[in-house]
XYZ file of C-alpha atoms in Angstrom:
657
model
C 27.755 7.696 29.617
C 27.013 4.835 32.017
C 23.211 5.307 31.930
C 23.210 5.256 28.122
C 25.000 1.917 28.169
C 22.554 0.453 30.700
C 19.615 1.693 28.633
C 21.030 0.190 25.436
C 21.788 -3.128 27.087
C 18.255 -3.242 28.484
C 16.882 -2.800 24.971
C 19.164 -5.555 23.705
C 18.266 -8.038 26.417
C 14.513 -7.418 26.282
C 14.648 -8.119 22.543
C 16.848 -11.225 22.902
C 14.648 -12.606 25.677
C 11.499 -12.011 23.597
C 13.075 -13.905 20.696
C 14.223 -16.750 22.942
C 10.775 -17.080 24.477
C 9.162 -17.098 21.024
C 11.597 -19.638 19.634
C 12.156 -17.591 16.479
C 13.384 -14.177 15.449
C 16.505 -12.228 14.547
C 18.658 -11.667 17.638
C 21.766 -10.450 15.825
C 19.940 -7.488 14.291
C 18.392 -6.542 17.639
C 21.829 -6.521 19.257
C 23.744 -4.534 16.634
C 20.973 -2.022 15.910
C 20.222 -1.106 19.532
C 22.702 1.801 19.882
C 21.421 3.376 16.653
C 17.747 3.162 17.615
C 18.497 4.320 21.154
C 20.496 7.353 20.026
C 17.894 8.330 17.457
C 15.028 7.957 19.903
C 16.541 9.734 22.895
C 18.398 12.543 21.119
C 16.342 13.312 18.048
C 13.020 11.533 17.536
C 10.047 13.749 18.439
C 7.086 11.525 19.310
C 4.548 11.410 22.118
C 3.787 7.877 23.376
C 0.620 9.222 25.041
C -0.627 10.371 21.612
C 0.806 7.915 19.037
C -1.160 9.414 16.125
C -0.171 13.051 16.693
C -0.007 14.348 13.122
C 3.163 16.462 13.501
C 5.236 13.696 15.096
C 8.422 12.483 13.476
C 7.848 9.304 11.474
C 9.969 6.226 12.171
C 9.956 3.327 9.719
C 11.867 0.157 10.556
C 12.260 -1.007 6.978
C 14.496 -3.795 8.308
C 11.360 -5.229 9.884
C 13.057 -8.410 11.060
C 14.418 -6.236 13.882
C 10.896 -5.957 15.300
C 11.781 -7.348 18.751
C 14.150 -4.423 19.297
C 11.521 -1.928 18.150
C 9.012 -3.424 20.587
C 11.490 -3.222 23.469
C 12.024 0.476 22.704
C 8.282 1.177 22.418
C 7.714 -0.465 25.806
C 10.488 1.524 27.482
C 9.355 4.769 25.840
C 5.896 4.480 27.383
C 3.716 3.260 24.532
C 0.822 0.936 25.325
C 2.992 -2.161 25.159
C 3.584 -4.130 28.354
C 6.219 -6.590 29.505
C 3.610 -9.304 29.001
C 3.298 -8.125 25.387
C 7.052 -8.536 24.966
C 6.781 -12.022 26.433
C 4.071 -12.789 23.824
C 6.326 -11.927 20.886
C 5.173 -13.744 17.729
C 2.275 -15.439 19.524
C -1.187 -15.574 17.963
C -3.245 -12.521 18.815
C -0.400 -10.625 20.494
C 0.425 -6.932 20.052
C 3.973 -7.966 19.127
C 3.759 -9.833 15.787
C 6.794 -11.245 13.997
C 7.198 -8.082 11.899
C 5.920 -4.570 12.673
C 2.263 -4.132 11.747
C 0.612 -0.742 11.381
C -2.643 -0.577 13.335
C -1.707 -3.546 15.528
C 1.270 -2.171 17.466
C 1.000 1.354 18.939
C 3.920 3.453 17.765
C 4.462 1.512 14.524
C 4.142 3.882 11.564
C 4.225 1.269 8.778
C 3.910 -2.464 8.244
C 7.332 -3.723 7.224
C 9.129 -6.988 6.590
C 9.004 -7.350 2.788
C 12.407 -5.779 2.287
C 12.781 -2.419 0.597
C 9.150 -1.391 0.907
C 9.662 0.392 4.211
C 12.162 2.696 2.510
C 9.616 3.425 -0.215
C 6.925 4.199 2.348
C 9.339 6.462 4.204
C 9.926 8.365 0.968
C 6.149 8.761 0.619
C 5.914 10.116 4.153
C 8.748 12.583 3.537
C 7.163 13.713 0.286
C 3.839 14.360 1.998
C 5.579 16.265 4.782
C 7.311 18.458 2.192
C 3.989 19.246 0.545
C 2.186 19.954 3.818
C 5.024 22.096 5.180
C 4.825 24.235 2.046
C 1.119 24.630 2.750
C 0.992 24.883 6.548
C 4.497 25.951 7.571
C 5.844 24.893 10.963
C 2.588 23.121 11.815
C 3.930 20.317 9.617
C 7.652 20.590 10.402
C 8.780 17.064 11.237
C 11.333 14.527 10.029
C 11.038 11.039 8.583
C 13.597 8.470 9.737
C 13.977 5.119 7.976
C 16.180 2.333 9.323
C 17.368 -0.003 6.578
C 19.575 -3.066 6.370
C 21.550 -4.758 3.620
C 18.490 -6.632 2.367
C 16.507 -3.417 1.904
C 19.242 -1.963 -0.275
C 19.562 -5.145 -2.341
C 15.894 -4.969 -3.341
C 15.363 -3.013 -6.552
C 12.546 -0.937 -5.090
C 15.126 0.807 -2.885
C 16.626 2.295 -6.049
C 13.251 3.392 -7.408
C 12.195 5.119 -4.194
C 15.577 6.655 -3.386
C 15.999 8.082 -6.872
C 12.615 9.760 -6.465
C 13.624 11.164 -3.062
C 16.850 12.613 -4.375
C 15.332 13.979 -7.549
C 12.681 15.825 -5.541
C 15.035 16.860 -2.723
C 13.036 15.404 0.162
C 15.280 17.181 2.617
C 13.616 15.936 5.801
C 14.197 12.280 4.948
C 17.010 10.607 6.898
C 17.957 7.018 6.080
C 19.990 5.138 8.706
C 21.782 2.102 7.286
C 22.678 -0.758 9.641
C 25.786 -1.847 7.755
C 26.883 -5.215 9.134
C 27.957 -7.070 5.951
C 25.827 -10.140 6.776
C 22.557 -11.377 5.302
C 20.543 -14.454 6.193
C 22.549 -16.898 4.060
C 26.046 -15.530 4.644
C 28.376 -12.603 3.957
C 26.793 -9.948 1.763
C 29.873 -9.585 -0.437
C 28.879 -12.785 -2.237
C 26.144 -10.804 -3.985
C 26.285 -7.176 -2.842
C 29.457 -5.127 -3.314
C 27.943 -1.734 -4.044
C 29.486 1.334 -2.462
C 26.197 2.435 -0.976
C 27.282 5.931 0.029
C 28.428 6.645 -3.521
C 25.171 5.196 -4.765
C 23.070 7.485 -2.567
C 25.287 10.461 -3.327
C 24.491 9.893 -7.005
C 20.769 10.189 -6.170
C 21.380 13.591 -4.576
C 21.632 12.566 -0.906
C 24.127 13.944 1.574
C 25.975 10.959 2.994
C 27.648 10.306 6.336
C 29.657 7.464 7.859
C 29.685 6.247 11.459
C 32.654 3.938 11.922
C 31.608 2.569 15.329
C 27.972 1.553 15.600
C 28.310 1.234 19.385
C 29.412 4.844 19.839
C 26.413 6.953 20.893
C 28.270 10.253 20.488
C 29.382 9.409 16.959
C 25.884 8.317 15.932
C 24.398 11.430 17.533
C 26.785 13.717 15.652
C 25.969 12.093 12.306
C 22.196 12.324 12.801
C 22.486 15.937 13.927
C 24.449 16.761 10.782
C 21.898 14.951 8.635
C 19.064 16.967 10.173
C 20.849 20.199 9.251
C 21.285 19.150 5.621
C 19.173 20.775 2.934
C 19.070 17.478 1.061
C 17.857 13.960 1.928
C 20.472 12.194 4.030
C 21.970 8.725 4.148
C 23.928 7.666 7.240
C 25.919 4.441 7.030
C 26.498 3.009 10.508
C 29.071 0.225 10.678
C 27.977 -2.500 13.093
C 28.826 -6.069 14.064
C 25.834 -8.371 13.907
C 25.253 -10.148 17.199
C 28.104 -8.310 18.888
C 29.060 -9.983 22.165
C 27.813 -13.453 21.200
C 30.077 -16.395 20.322
C 29.118 -16.202 16.625
C 29.172 -12.434 16.264
C 29.718 -11.137 12.765
C 28.246 -14.230 11.056
C 24.897 -15.291 9.683
C 24.579 -17.799 12.543
C 23.113 -15.019 14.688
C 20.897 -13.607 11.958
C 17.740 -15.670 11.868
C 17.741 -18.102 14.814
C 17.340 -17.581 18.576
C 20.423 -17.699 20.757
C 21.024 -20.823 22.806
C 21.151 -20.578 26.596
C 24.929 -20.869 26.386
C 25.138 -18.035 23.861
C 22.899 -15.860 26.021
C 25.160 -16.517 28.997
C 28.165 -15.315 27.002
C 26.269 -12.227 25.876
C 25.278 -11.389 29.464
C 28.879 -11.658 30.579
C 30.090 -9.429 27.771
C 27.404 -6.855 28.550
C 28.036 -7.158 32.274
C 24.327 -7.857 32.596
C 23.162 -9.098 36.014
C 19.377 -8.879 35.993
C 16.510 -11.332 35.802
C 14.783 -11.958 32.488
C 12.591 -9.012 31.410
C 13.740 -6.949 34.392
C 13.843 -3.183 33.878
C 15.355 -0.999 36.572
C 13.753 2.201 37.812
C 16.730 4.174 36.542
C 16.216 2.874 33.004
C 12.497 3.642 33.056
C 13.069 7.150 34.380
C 15.732 7.829 31.769
C 13.446 6.812 28.888
C 10.552 8.777 30.389
C 12.622 11.962 30.507
C 14.379 11.563 27.169
C 11.484 10.327 25.036
C 8.050 10.673 26.618
C 8.373 14.004 28.425
C 10.325 15.627 25.589
C 7.772 14.488 23.015
C 4.786 15.306 25.207
C 6.026 18.864 25.700
C 6.580 19.241 21.936
C 3.036 18.072 21.211
C 1.449 20.449 23.740
C 3.440 23.348 22.293
C 2.305 22.381 18.798
C -1.338 22.158 19.910
C -1.147 25.707 21.250
C 0.271 26.868 17.921
C -2.456 25.001 16.052
C -5.173 26.498 18.240
C -3.965 30.008 17.434
C -3.471 29.371 13.716
C -5.889 30.622 11.090
C -5.075 27.428 9.137
C -6.353 25.100 11.846
C -9.606 24.107 10.135
C -7.961 23.606 6.768
C -5.208 21.439 8.233
C -7.567 19.226 10.224
C -9.899 18.907 7.237
C -7.047 17.592 5.101
C -6.627 14.667 7.526
C -10.379 13.912 7.709
C -12.286 11.331 5.618
C -14.072 12.573 2.495
C -17.835 12.157 2.074
C -19.295 13.197 -1.271
C -22.826 14.355 -2.011
C -24.550 13.083 -5.151
C -24.427 16.541 -6.728
C -20.645 16.600 -6.310
C -20.221 13.774 -8.791
C -20.449 13.897 -12.586
C -23.400 12.138 -14.191
C -23.349 10.989 -17.811
C -26.412 10.888 -20.043
C -27.473 7.898 -22.115
C -25.448 7.803 -25.308
C -22.302 9.363 -23.822
C -19.432 7.525 -25.505
C -15.652 7.845 -25.079
C -12.621 5.848 -23.964
C -13.046 4.472 -20.471
C -9.805 6.206 -19.481
C -11.133 9.532 -20.828
C -14.296 9.260 -18.745
C -11.990 8.446 -15.849
C -10.088 11.688 -16.432
C -13.323 13.677 -16.376
C -14.359 12.141 -13.074
C -10.888 12.608 -11.584
C -10.780 16.281 -12.486
C -14.284 16.861 -11.172
C -13.190 15.378 -7.852
C -9.926 17.334 -7.881
C -11.900 20.577 -8.132
C -13.652 19.688 -4.868
C -10.879 17.894 -2.975
C -7.824 20.179 -2.756
C -5.607 17.495 -1.236
C -6.229 14.931 -3.993
C -2.819 14.270 -5.558
C -1.242 11.551 -7.679
C 0.508 10.605 -10.860
C 1.634 7.780 -13.080
C 4.619 5.622 -13.889
C 5.534 7.795 -16.898
C 2.232 7.008 -18.628
C -0.040 9.946 -17.843
C -0.520 10.663 -21.557
C -1.991 7.156 -21.885
C -3.724 6.642 -18.548
C -5.244 10.156 -18.627
C -4.717 10.682 -14.898
C -3.521 14.270 -15.085
C -5.131 16.912 -12.877
C -5.672 19.861 -15.185
C -4.063 23.049 -13.878
C -2.789 21.050 -10.895
C 0.860 21.834 -11.500
C 3.774 19.408 -11.354
C 5.290 18.311 -8.064
C 9.058 18.735 -7.860
C 11.747 19.987 -5.509
C 10.865 23.624 -6.150
C 7.107 23.183 -6.452
C 5.991 20.932 -3.573
C 2.366 21.990 -3.947
C 2.123 20.529 -7.445
C -0.640 17.942 -7.570
C 0.699 15.844 -10.461
C 3.547 13.570 -9.408
C 6.011 12.360 -12.062
C 6.986 8.960 -10.666
C 8.929 7.881 -13.735
C 9.130 4.262 -14.844
C 9.083 3.111 -11.229
C 5.847 1.151 -10.827
C 6.867 -0.635 -7.623
C 8.448 2.485 -6.179
C 5.351 4.502 -7.049
C 3.075 2.098 -5.205
C 5.232 2.039 -2.065
C 5.460 5.839 -2.093
C 1.667 6.076 -2.386
C 1.360 3.778 0.628
C 3.689 6.035 2.601
C 1.679 9.090 1.613
C -1.527 7.438 2.792
C 0.140 6.358 6.037
C 1.282 9.917 6.688
C -2.171 11.355 6.093
C -3.213 14.784 4.914
C -3.602 13.772 1.267
C -5.827 11.542 -0.876
C -3.587 9.676 -3.298
C -3.748 7.818 -6.597
C -1.278 6.305 -9.030
C -1.652 4.807 -12.477
C -0.101 2.525 -15.050
C -1.188 -0.103 -17.599
C -3.066 -3.063 -16.142
C -0.416 -5.533 -17.269
C 2.244 -3.637 -15.316
C 0.357 -4.058 -12.064
C 2.558 -7.149 -11.761
C 5.419 -4.809 -10.873
C 3.267 -3.269 -8.122
C 1.697 -6.380 -6.628
C 3.829 -6.510 -3.480
C 2.979 -2.917 -2.595
C -0.712 -3.335 -3.432
C -0.749 -6.304 -1.074
C 0.825 -4.216 1.716
C -1.669 -1.448 0.978
C -4.528 -3.895 1.549
C -2.865 -5.374 4.627
C -2.473 -1.911 6.165
C -6.028 -0.884 5.197
C -4.831 2.172 3.290
C -7.260 4.156 1.094
C -4.934 4.318 -1.926
C -6.414 4.413 -5.438
C -4.653 2.495 -8.215
C -5.890 3.350 -11.723
C -5.032 0.644 -14.263
C -5.840 1.237 -17.938
C -5.480 -0.732 -21.203
C -7.460 -3.440 -19.525
C -7.804 -6.366 -21.960
C -6.674 -8.157 -25.116
C -8.442 -5.359 -26.985
C -5.143 -3.484 -26.619
C -4.608 -5.409 -29.860
C -1.522 -4.471 -31.830
C 0.651 -3.914 -28.736
C 0.631 -7.687 -28.488
C 0.565 -10.208 -25.640
C 3.286 -8.405 -23.665
C 0.842 -5.548 -23.119
C -2.431 -7.479 -23.108
C -3.457 -8.295 -19.523
C -4.891 -11.761 -19.000
C -4.241 -12.974 -15.458
C -3.843 -9.595 -13.739
C -7.455 -8.974 -12.706
C -7.862 -12.466 -11.266
C -4.623 -12.011 -9.356
C -5.750 -8.701 -7.927
C -9.139 -10.152 -6.988
C -7.368 -12.791 -4.900
C -5.906 -10.140 -2.552
C -7.997 -9.712 0.627
C -9.348 -6.281 1.563
C -8.926 -4.845 -1.922
C -11.663 -3.252 -4.004
C -11.148 -4.369 -7.610
C -13.573 -2.541 -9.887
C -13.807 -2.838 -13.657
C -16.546 -0.410 -14.739
C -18.542 -1.039 -17.898
C -20.257 2.331 -18.289
C -19.403 5.988 -17.668
C -21.609 6.221 -14.572
C -20.017 3.066 -13.218
C -16.682 4.886 -13.467
C -18.163 7.686 -11.384
C -19.339 5.132 -8.805
C -15.923 3.456 -8.796
C -14.157 6.725 -8.068
C -16.662 7.519 -5.335
C -15.933 4.144 -3.745
C -12.213 4.914 -3.837
C -12.445 8.470 -2.519
C -14.793 7.648 0.348
C -12.859 4.571 1.442
C -11.131 4.846 4.801
C -9.808 1.304 5.299
C -9.368 -0.332 1.923
C -7.388 0.404 -1.260
C -9.207 0.454 -4.587
C -8.133 -0.685 -8.035
C -10.076 0.931 -10.883
C -9.535 -0.886 -14.181
C -10.344 1.210 -17.277
C -10.371 0.586 -21.000
C -8.499 2.214 -23.841
C -11.442 1.581 -26.148
C -14.814 3.347 -26.058
C -17.606 2.545 -23.633
C -21.107 3.994 -23.757
C -23.797 4.880 -21.247
C -26.665 2.538 -22.140
C -30.330 2.529 -21.261
C -30.565 0.662 -17.967
C -33.414 -1.112 -16.234
C -31.539 -0.580 -12.986
C -29.179 2.065 -11.606
C -25.409 1.956 -11.949
C -25.227 3.646 -8.539
C -25.848 0.171 -7.114
C -22.235 -0.580 -7.990
C -20.955 1.231 -4.925
C -23.217 -0.429 -2.395
C -23.867 -3.791 -4.078
C -20.909 -4.576 -6.361
C -23.140 -6.053 -9.070
C -26.672 -5.520 -10.318
C -29.080 -6.203 -13.177
C -28.062 -3.959 -16.044
C -30.892 -5.077 -18.321
C -33.791 -7.328 -17.362
C -35.211 -10.014 -19.596
C -38.415 -9.181 -21.525
C -39.970 -12.614 -21.458
C -39.478 -15.907 -19.646
C -35.915 -16.002 -18.355
C -33.810 -18.529 -20.249
C -30.264 -17.535 -19.276
C -28.125 -14.925 -17.539
C -25.197 -13.115 -19.097
C -22.638 -11.619 -16.710
C -19.935 -9.169 -17.730
C -17.945 -6.125 -16.726
C -15.878 -3.511 -18.495
C -16.169 -3.325 -22.272
C -17.745 -6.763 -22.342
C -20.929 -5.293 -20.812
C -22.051 -3.694 -24.112
C -21.194 -6.993 -25.841
C -23.574 -8.785 -23.476
C -26.284 -6.205 -24.143
C -25.922 -6.605 -27.908
C -26.133 -10.373 -27.557
C -29.242 -9.948 -25.404
C -30.962 -8.014 -28.186
C -29.974 -10.565 -30.813
C -31.187 -13.470 -28.680
C -34.528 -11.745 -28.019
C -35.156 -11.643 -31.765
C -34.657 -15.424 -31.716
C -37.125 -15.869 -28.859
C -34.468 -16.435 -26.190
C -34.806 -14.002 -23.299
C -31.736 -13.377 -21.174
C -30.837 -11.099 -18.312
C -27.662 -9.023 -18.373
C -25.873 -8.568 -15.066
C -23.109 -6.040 -14.613
C -20.490 -7.398 -12.196
C -17.764 -4.750 -11.782
C -16.923 -5.668 -8.166
C -17.365 -9.382 -7.448
C -16.087 -9.216 -3.875
C -18.675 -6.685 -2.755
C -21.436 -8.582 -4.557
C -20.539 -11.879 -2.885
C -20.747 -10.217 0.538
C -24.333 -9.054 -0.026
C -27.303 -10.677 1.699
C -28.452 -13.856 -0.002
C -31.816 -12.215 -0.752
C -30.137 -9.539 -2.878
C -27.903 -12.033 -4.664
C -30.994 -14.125 -5.394
C -32.759 -11.097 -6.882
C -29.866 -10.676 -9.322
C -28.862 -14.292 -9.924
C -31.868 -16.530 -9.177
C -30.759 -19.901 -7.805
C -33.134 -21.747 -10.105
C -31.544 -20.270 -13.226
C -28.414 -22.328 -13.883
C -27.877 -21.220 -17.473
C -25.267 -18.607 -16.693
C -22.493 -17.348 -18.936
C -19.755 -14.954 -17.873
C -17.930 -12.847 -20.462
C -14.499 -11.474 -19.611
C -11.458 -10.742 -21.769
C -9.146 -12.069 -19.082
C -8.506 -15.200 -17.080
C -11.607 -17.267 -16.411
C -10.494 -17.629 -12.784
C -12.834 -15.760 -10.485
C -16.044 -16.341 -12.440
C -16.633 -19.968 -11.425
C -18.377 -19.184 -8.136
C -20.895 -17.065 -10.065
C -21.629 -19.254 -13.082
C -21.772 -22.506 -11.089
C -21.167 -26.040 -12.305
C -23.744 -25.780 -15.081
C -22.585 -22.439 -16.460
C -19.845 -21.457 -18.866
C -17.189 -18.781 -19.143
C -16.085 -16.973 -22.266
C -12.645 -15.977 -21.083
C -8.932 -16.223 -21.743
C -6.935 -19.325 -20.896
C -3.956 -18.349 -23.023
C -1.975 -15.215 -23.788
C -3.296 -12.890 -26.483
C -1.942 -12.118 -29.932
C -0.609 -9.065 -31.716
C -3.065 -7.757 -34.264
C -5.927 -5.434 -34.976
C -8.299 -5.128 -32.018
C -11.295 -6.553 -33.897
C -9.259 -9.453 -35.291
C -7.929 -10.360 -31.845
C -11.402 -10.263 -30.331
C -12.729 -12.419 -33.146
C -9.898 -14.918 -32.735
C -10.761 -15.427 -29.071
C -14.551 -15.567 -29.586
C -15.495 -12.180 -28.147
C -18.132 -11.318 -30.740
C -21.912 -11.051 -30.611
C -22.206 -14.129 -32.827
C -19.993 -16.200 -30.532
C -21.917 -15.164 -27.407
C -25.282 -15.824 -29.026
C -24.125 -19.238 -30.206
C -22.788 -20.111 -26.740
C -26.046 -19.091 -25.033
C -28.232 -21.018 -27.475
C -26.165 -24.186 -27.043
C -26.232 -23.906 -23.255
C -29.997 -23.307 -23.197
C -30.599 -26.348 -25.449
C -28.284 -28.477 -23.342
C -30.044 -27.427 -20.163
C -33.479 -28.210 -21.619
C -32.295 -31.631 -22.746
C -30.823 -32.310 -19.316
C -34.060 -31.373 -17.569
C -36.126 -33.391 -20.035
C -34.079 -36.505 -19.342
């Protein structure tokens, strides 16, 4: 159809012109992917540009995020709040059209993508959440999730993790569209990627389809229509030619660099394009308005009528609303309560699960160790979509991307767990969670060298410091049962920040406090035990090292040295407090400060200062009995007492001189 071709060419040229104006981008992808995105959007995608956050809209994830210029051209033509001037500002500082799609920055973008493979994982999370909500609310949550992937997405290992999960759990409203052009940034893909992808996805349990001509709207339309009718997740391979119509079509020369003026001239001739830069005809605008905006707007209004007349309306809307907990909704532990940190965590989790019906999550095949099972919550699978415990398998990275997708979809509060040392496998997804401001909870257990006999492969050292370096991420390592309660409250009530809760395998105990552990949530750190005499030094700790600091405090007091113990489970929040509060906890005039942490010493320096010291780990651990390992690395009461006494003497001598 002539109008289809004009619409597609308009999308192509808007994207190419945006890239040329920016001086960087991926023109070849924008050119070859345009017919696929156009066909999907005008024939199948149900969205309302006047209400981008409508909760029953279809989800669209451009996992191949380097095709962002094409996505922006479509969003503009479809009627989203994205102007021609925004397209002209592609990749410029402060624009609504950044170099890769960013959730919350660009209206109509359902996920931040660019790190390859993660968009597919987030799409799986969206499809999983849809399956759960449809089982609960019926046609009020009857929408599809479309993910557009490229060769790079499928090369990344996380694509296997997420896709295996989707197939195993029969996420039948997930449709993956593969832009199959045989070219990656450095050259032909067959140098490193010869997988038969349709056979691969068939082995996961997907229905697979092939479109031989990626320029043929009718053929693409037929394949997507068939995929939508499938009762299994679907994978549609669409054969394309990267940069079709340019002098270097089919090569990596059109992958990652703007087209020259000469190349653009050739492309215009081949497209029979005779318009000014960024020109959009009235016929094109009217066509997109009818095929995308009006169709989606009508669907939303119909849905709103159905919602208004549904007896599930309040329950559905409540599932998408933020959670605010009252104090009496949270468990409180009495002085002397003593168990594994992870066991206290399980008690808090299950208390919250009783009150928050849409709290769901799981582990990377470690629930028996991380203790993150919701009792009587049932197991999520293809036949039981309302199960609250999700068996992610040994797919740490995939788990984290799926959790991000679930949070992006909305309607659930999500958590996932593994050992602290294996957070390395998840780091890319945790970073994207923080970047997208998603309230995901990551529970990491087995938190220190006290793991002991499992050895250095399982003893985390640098992981906490690495996590603390990620912006917009709550990293909390509780040192008492009530601090665990406060950590979970922080996570559950968060609306714009993920939370990492780091828990111990060994016992922790609720101790007599001179201050309240509830300050953790609002302050990040506080005085756990005040000095009972003239202040000589300050001990800072978190996690299982907090009781060690308290024991050292008692021993030092018997020697006439009075120290203050500060619990510091969330350094970031503490450092953002008013200077007056920080002074009340860590007086500026007290420079004898010692931090105790069974992990990397990085992260403590800004708290102990130039005159303080850190009892930490600057090497990997050792395999052995827990007590022997702790003794080897100087995490004993005697070592702490000795360190404090030496620092106090040194400070007195320095002042005397």
